[in-house]
Structures are given as C-alpha cells and as structure tokens.
Short mmCIF file of C-alpha atoms in Angstrom, two decimals:
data_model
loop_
_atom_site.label_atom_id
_atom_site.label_comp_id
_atom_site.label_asym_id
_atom_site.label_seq_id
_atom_site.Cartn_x
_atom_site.Cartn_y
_atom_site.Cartn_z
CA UNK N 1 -14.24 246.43 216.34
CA UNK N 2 -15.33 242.70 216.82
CA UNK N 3 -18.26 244.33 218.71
CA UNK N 4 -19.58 246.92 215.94
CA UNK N 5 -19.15 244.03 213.12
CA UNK N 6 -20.95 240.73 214.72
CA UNK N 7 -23.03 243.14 217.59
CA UNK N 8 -22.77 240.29 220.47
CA UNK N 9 -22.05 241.75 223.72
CA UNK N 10 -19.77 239.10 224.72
CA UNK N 11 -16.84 241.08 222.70
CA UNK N 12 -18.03 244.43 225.83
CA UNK N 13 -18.07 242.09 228.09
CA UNK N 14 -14.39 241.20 227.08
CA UNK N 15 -13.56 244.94 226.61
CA UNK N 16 -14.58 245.81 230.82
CA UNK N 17 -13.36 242.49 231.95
CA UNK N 18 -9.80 242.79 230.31
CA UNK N 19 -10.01 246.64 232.18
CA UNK N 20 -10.99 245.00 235.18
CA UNK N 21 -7.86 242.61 234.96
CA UNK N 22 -5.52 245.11 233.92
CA UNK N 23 -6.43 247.54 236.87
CA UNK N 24 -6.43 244.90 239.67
CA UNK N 25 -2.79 243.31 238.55
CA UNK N 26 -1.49 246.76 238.28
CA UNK N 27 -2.43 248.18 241.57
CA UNK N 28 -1.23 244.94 242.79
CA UNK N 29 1.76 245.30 241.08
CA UNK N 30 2.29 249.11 242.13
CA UNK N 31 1.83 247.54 246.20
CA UNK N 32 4.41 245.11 245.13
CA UNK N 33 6.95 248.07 244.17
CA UNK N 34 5.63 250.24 246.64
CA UNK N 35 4.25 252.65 244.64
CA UNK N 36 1.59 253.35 247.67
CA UNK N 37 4.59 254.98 249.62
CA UNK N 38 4.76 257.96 246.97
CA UNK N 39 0.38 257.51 246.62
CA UNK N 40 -0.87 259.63 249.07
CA UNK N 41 -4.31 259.87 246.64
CA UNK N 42 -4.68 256.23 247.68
CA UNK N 43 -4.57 255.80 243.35
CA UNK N 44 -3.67 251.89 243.53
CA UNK N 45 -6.15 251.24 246.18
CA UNK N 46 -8.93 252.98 243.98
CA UNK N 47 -7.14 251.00 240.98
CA UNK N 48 -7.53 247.79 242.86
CA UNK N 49 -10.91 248.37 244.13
CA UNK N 50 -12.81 249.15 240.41
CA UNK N 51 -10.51 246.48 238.58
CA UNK N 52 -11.69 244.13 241.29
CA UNK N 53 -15.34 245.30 240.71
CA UNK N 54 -15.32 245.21 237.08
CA UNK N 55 -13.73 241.33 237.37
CA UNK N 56 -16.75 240.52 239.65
CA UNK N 57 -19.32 241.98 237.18
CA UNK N 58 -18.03 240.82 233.85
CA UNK N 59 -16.55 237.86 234.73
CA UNK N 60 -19.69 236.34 234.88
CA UNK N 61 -21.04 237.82 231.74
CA UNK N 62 -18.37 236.80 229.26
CA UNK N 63 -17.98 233.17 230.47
CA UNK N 64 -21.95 232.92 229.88
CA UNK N 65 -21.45 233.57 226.11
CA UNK N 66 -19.11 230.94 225.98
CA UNK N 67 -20.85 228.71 227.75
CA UNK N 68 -24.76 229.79 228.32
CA UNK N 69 -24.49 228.86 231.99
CA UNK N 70 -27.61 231.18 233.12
CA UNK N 71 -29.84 228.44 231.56
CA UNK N 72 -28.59 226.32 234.56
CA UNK N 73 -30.08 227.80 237.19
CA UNK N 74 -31.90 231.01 236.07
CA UNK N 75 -32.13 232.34 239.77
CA UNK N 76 -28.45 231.98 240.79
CA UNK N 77 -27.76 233.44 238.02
CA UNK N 78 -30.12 236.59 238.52
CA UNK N 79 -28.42 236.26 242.19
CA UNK N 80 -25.00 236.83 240.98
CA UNK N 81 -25.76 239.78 238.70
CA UNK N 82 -27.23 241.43 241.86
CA UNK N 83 -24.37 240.98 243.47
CA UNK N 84 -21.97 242.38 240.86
CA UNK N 85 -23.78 245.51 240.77
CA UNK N 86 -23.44 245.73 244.57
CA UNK N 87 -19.43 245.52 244.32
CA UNK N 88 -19.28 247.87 241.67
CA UNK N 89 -21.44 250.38 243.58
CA UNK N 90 -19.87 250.41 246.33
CA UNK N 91 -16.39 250.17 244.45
CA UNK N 92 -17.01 253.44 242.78
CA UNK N 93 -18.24 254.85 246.16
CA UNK N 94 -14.82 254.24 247.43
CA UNK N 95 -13.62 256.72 244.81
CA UNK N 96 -14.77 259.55 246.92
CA UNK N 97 -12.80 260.86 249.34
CA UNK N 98 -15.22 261.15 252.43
CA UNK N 99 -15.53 257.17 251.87
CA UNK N 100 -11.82 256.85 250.63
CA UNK N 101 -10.48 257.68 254.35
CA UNK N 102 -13.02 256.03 256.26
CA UNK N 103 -11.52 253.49 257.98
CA UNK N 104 -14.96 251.78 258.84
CA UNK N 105 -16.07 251.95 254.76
CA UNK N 106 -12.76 251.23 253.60
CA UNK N 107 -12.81 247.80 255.60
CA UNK N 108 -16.52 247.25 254.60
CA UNK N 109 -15.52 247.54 250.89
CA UNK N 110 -12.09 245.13 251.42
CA UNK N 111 -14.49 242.44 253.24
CA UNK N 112 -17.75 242.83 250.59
CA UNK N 113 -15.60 242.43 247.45
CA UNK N 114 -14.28 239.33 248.99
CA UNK N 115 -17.35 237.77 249.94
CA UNK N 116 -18.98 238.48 246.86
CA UNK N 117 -15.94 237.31 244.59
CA UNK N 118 -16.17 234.28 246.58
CA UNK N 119 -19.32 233.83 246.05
CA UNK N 120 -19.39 234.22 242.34
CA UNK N 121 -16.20 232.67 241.34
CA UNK N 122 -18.10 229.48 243.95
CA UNK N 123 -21.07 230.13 241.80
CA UNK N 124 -19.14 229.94 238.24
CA UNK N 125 -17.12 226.43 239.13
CA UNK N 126 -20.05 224.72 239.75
CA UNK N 127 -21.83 225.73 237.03
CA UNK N 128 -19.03 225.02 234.68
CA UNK N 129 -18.52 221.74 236.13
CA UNK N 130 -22.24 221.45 235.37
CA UNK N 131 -21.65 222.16 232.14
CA UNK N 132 -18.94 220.20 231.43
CA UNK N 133 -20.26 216.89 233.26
CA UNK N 134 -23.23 217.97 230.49
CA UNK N 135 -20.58 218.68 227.77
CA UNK N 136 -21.95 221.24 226.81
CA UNK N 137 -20.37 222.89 223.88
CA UNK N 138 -16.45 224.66 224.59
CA UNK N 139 -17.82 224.16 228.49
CA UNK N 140 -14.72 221.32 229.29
CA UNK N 141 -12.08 224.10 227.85
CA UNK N 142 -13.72 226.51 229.79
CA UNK N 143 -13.73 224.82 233.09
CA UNK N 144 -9.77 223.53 232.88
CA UNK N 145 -9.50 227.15 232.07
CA UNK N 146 -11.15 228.42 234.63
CA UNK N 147 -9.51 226.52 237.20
CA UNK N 148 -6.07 227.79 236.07
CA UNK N 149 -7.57 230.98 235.91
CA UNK N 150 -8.70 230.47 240.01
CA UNK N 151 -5.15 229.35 240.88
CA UNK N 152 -3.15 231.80 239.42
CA UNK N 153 -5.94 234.04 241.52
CA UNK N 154 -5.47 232.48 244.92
CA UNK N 155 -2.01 231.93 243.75
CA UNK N 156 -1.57 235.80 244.05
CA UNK N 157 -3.35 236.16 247.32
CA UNK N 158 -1.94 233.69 249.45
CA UNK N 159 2.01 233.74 248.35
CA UNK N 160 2.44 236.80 250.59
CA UNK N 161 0.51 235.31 253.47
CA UNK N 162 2.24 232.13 253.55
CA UNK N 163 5.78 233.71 252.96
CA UNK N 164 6.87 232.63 249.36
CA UNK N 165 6.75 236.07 248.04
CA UNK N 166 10.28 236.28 247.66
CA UNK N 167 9.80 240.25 247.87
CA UNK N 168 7.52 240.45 245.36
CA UNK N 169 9.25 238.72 242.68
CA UNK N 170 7.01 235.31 242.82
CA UNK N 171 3.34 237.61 243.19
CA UNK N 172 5.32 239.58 239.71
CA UNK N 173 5.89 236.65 237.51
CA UNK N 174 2.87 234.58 238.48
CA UNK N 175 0.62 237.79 237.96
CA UNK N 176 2.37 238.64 234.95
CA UNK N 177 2.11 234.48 233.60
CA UNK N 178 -1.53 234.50 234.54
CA UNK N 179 -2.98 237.65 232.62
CA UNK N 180 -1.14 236.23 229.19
CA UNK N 181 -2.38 233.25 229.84
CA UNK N 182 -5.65 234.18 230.46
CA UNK N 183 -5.21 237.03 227.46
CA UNK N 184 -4.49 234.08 225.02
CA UNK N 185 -6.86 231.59 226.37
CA UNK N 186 -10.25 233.86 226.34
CA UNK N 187 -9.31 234.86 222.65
CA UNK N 188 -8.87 231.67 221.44
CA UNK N 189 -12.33 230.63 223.22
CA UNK N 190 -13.80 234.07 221.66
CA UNK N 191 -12.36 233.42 218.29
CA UNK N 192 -14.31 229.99 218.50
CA UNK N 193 -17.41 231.79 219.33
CA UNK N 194 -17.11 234.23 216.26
CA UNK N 195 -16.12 231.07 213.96
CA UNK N 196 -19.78 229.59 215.23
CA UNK N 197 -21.82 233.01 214.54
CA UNK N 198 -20.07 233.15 211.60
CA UNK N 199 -21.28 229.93 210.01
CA UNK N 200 -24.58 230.30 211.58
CA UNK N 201 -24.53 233.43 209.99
CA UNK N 202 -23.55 232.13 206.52
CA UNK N 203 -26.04 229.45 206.79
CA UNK N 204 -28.71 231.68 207.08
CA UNK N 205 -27.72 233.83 204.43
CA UNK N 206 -27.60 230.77 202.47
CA UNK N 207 -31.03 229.66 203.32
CA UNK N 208 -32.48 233.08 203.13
CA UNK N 209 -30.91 232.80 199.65
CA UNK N 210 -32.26 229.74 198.90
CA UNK N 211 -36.21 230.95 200.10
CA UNK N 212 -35.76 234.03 198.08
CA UNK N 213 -35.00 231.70 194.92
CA UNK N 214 -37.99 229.52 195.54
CA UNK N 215 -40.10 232.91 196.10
CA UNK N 216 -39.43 234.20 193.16
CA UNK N 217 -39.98 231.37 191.18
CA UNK N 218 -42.71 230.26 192.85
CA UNK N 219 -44.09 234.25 191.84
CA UNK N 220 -42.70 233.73 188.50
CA UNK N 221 -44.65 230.20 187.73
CA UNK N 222 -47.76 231.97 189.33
CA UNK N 223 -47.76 234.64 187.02
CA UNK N 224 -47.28 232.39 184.21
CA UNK N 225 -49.86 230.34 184.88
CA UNK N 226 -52.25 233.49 185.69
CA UNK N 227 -51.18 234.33 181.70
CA UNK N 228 -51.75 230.76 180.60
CA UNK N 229 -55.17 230.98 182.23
CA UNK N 230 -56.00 234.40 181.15
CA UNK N 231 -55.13 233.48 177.50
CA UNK N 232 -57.45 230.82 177.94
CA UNK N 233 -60.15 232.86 179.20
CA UNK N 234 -60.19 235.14 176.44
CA UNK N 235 -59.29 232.36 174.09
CA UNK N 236 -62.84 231.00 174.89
CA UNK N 237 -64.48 234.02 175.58
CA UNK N 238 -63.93 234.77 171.95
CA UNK N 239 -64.73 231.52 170.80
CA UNK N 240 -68.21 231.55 172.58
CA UNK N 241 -68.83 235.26 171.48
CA UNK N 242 -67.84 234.32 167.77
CA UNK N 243 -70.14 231.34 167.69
CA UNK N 244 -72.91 233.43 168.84
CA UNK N 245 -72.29 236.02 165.97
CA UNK N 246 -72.24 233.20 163.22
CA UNK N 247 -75.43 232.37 164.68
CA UNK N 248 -76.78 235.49 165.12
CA UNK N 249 -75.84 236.08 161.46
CA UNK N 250 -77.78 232.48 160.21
CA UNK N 251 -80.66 233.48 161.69
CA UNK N 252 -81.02 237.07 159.91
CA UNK N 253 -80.33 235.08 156.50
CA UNK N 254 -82.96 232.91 157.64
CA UNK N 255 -85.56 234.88 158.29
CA UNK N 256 -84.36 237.13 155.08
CA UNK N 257 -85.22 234.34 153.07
CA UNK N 258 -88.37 233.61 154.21
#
C-alpha cells in the first residue's frame, strides 16, 4: 500500500526483507522444535536457505534508502549487489531436489551464504559507521540499530555452539525479541522516511503552485499590455489616417476655389 501511494522501492525492499526474516527465524524455529524429524522434504532447510538469501539481498537495499550508503563507495556497493544475487541463485537452486540431497552442494550452499552474509553485513557496519562519523541524516539510529540487529544475529548462532541454549528456549525468546524489535525499529525509521518525501513532496506542490501563479499572471499582464499596445496602435493609426483625410479634404476645397 505504502508502495503504490509514494512509489519508492524502499517500502519492496521492506516487503522481501521482512519475508526473508520471517522464513529464516521460522525454519530456525521449526530445528529448534524439531520439526526436521517429521520433514523428510527438507521444508525448513529450503525455508532457511531462501529467508537467508532474501536477508542477504534486501538487507542491503532497504538500509540504503535510509541512509544512501552506495554514495560511499559506489564499487563496494556494486560488489555487494553481485553478491546477493549469487546467494539467492544458488539458494533457489537448493530448492531442487537433485541439488537438495547433494551432500557436496548442500555444504557449498551452507558455507557460500555464510561467507557472503559475512561479507555484507562487514560491508554494511562500516559503511554505517561511515555514515554516522559523517552524520549523515537518520545514519546514527541506523547504526545503534544495526548493531542490535547483528547481535541478536550472532546471538542466535552461537548460543547453541557455546551451550546456553537451554534446549532451545534462549535461541526462542531471543529470536522471537529480535524480529519485534527489528519489526518496530525499521518502521519507525521508514515512517521517518515517508514524513521526509512527504514534505518534500508538499513543498513542491507548493512551489509548483506558486510558479503556476506567477505564470499566469505573468500571461495575464502580457496580454494586457499586448491590448494596451494594440489600442494604441490603432488609436494612432486612426489618428494619422484621419489627419490625412482632413487634409486630403483642404486640398480639394482648395483647388475648388481656385
């Protein structure tokens, strides 16, 4: 809806990212629950896998129309959109089952998406520190954002490595914390961005108002004028020609007397 009214693709970019999110907290949710033991389709895994994919791709995209952050290095930038397009590709190739139980491709695809998220998410805190050190408009709300936003992600990675799962339950709650936080956090920073276009947008109503005003009065004095002076014109066109006729007219009685 926000999309079709103001047409700025950082509400889509919103739309796939929040898809992304949902899918990669529930299949992580469903391993947490062990939904995989009744999965024999591998559905979580392909679950994780896209919502993974679609974080890496649009991740990128929606914190750049917060903050324009490809203006601060144009080629990174370019970089990382390569990149996301190589995750998602070979996310959705997963999908199929002759890659699906390949051990060899299923590995590949765990290892890539972590080296590219890496990568990117490495990519996006220096850039928003950039921006922030800059202060850059909403970029120091972004970046304290951000960082919770990284923690929460780690957060959910490492608990189970390092033991403090407490089956499941801490990976649940801190998953479950994170995407409302994040939920609430991005819309706030969104609604700030709609506030902006909307008084940019007002002002140039405004001024297109205002031009349109001086246009048409501007036309209007020009056509008065052009009657003023075409008034005049005739006024002394018909001056001159009625001179010339009393003339005219003395010289016949003139000559009619002589």
């Amino acid at each position: 809806f926000l999309y079709i009214s103001i047409r700025r693709k950082i509400f889509l970019n919103y739309l796939f990212l929040g898809t992304g999110t949902f899918m990669f907290c529930s299949a992580n949710l469903g391993v947490m629950l062990l939904f995989l033991d009744s999965d024999p389709n591998q559905f979580s895994l392909d679950c994780y896998q896209i919502g993974a994919a679609l974080i890496l791709v649009f991740m990128p995209r929606f914190l750049n129309g917060i903050v324009p952050i490809a203006k601060i290095n144009l080629l990174a930038w370019r970089v990382v959109k390569i990149i996301g397009y190589m995750g998602l590709t070979i996310a959705v190739l997963y999908v199929f089952p002759f890659f699906k139980f390949n051990f060899f491709f299923t590995t590949l695809v765990a290892n890539s998406l972590t080296g590219f998220t890496a990568m990117v998410f490495f990519y996006l805190l220096v850039v928003l520190s950039i921006a922030a050190y800059r202060r850059s408009p909403r970029a120091v709300s972004l970046f304290l954002v951000y960082l919770v936003y990284l923690g929460i992600a780690f957060g959910a990675v490492l608990l189970p490595l390092f033991g403090s799962d407490n089956n499941g339950l801490n990976t649940f709650f801190l998953l479950l914390g994170g995407s409302i936080f994040e939920t609430i956090a991005f819309m706030l920073m969104m609604a700030k961005v709609t506030l902006a276009i909307y008084k940019e947008r007002m002002k140039l109503y405004i001024q297109v108002q205002s031009n349109q005003e001086i246009m048409m009065s501007t036309l209007m004095k020009s056509q008065e004028d052009e009657r003023k002076r075409f008034a005049q014109d005739l006024h002394d066109g018909f001056g001159q020609l009625i001179s010339s006729f009393n003339l005219n007219l003395s010289s016949l009685e003139t000559i009619k007397k002589s």
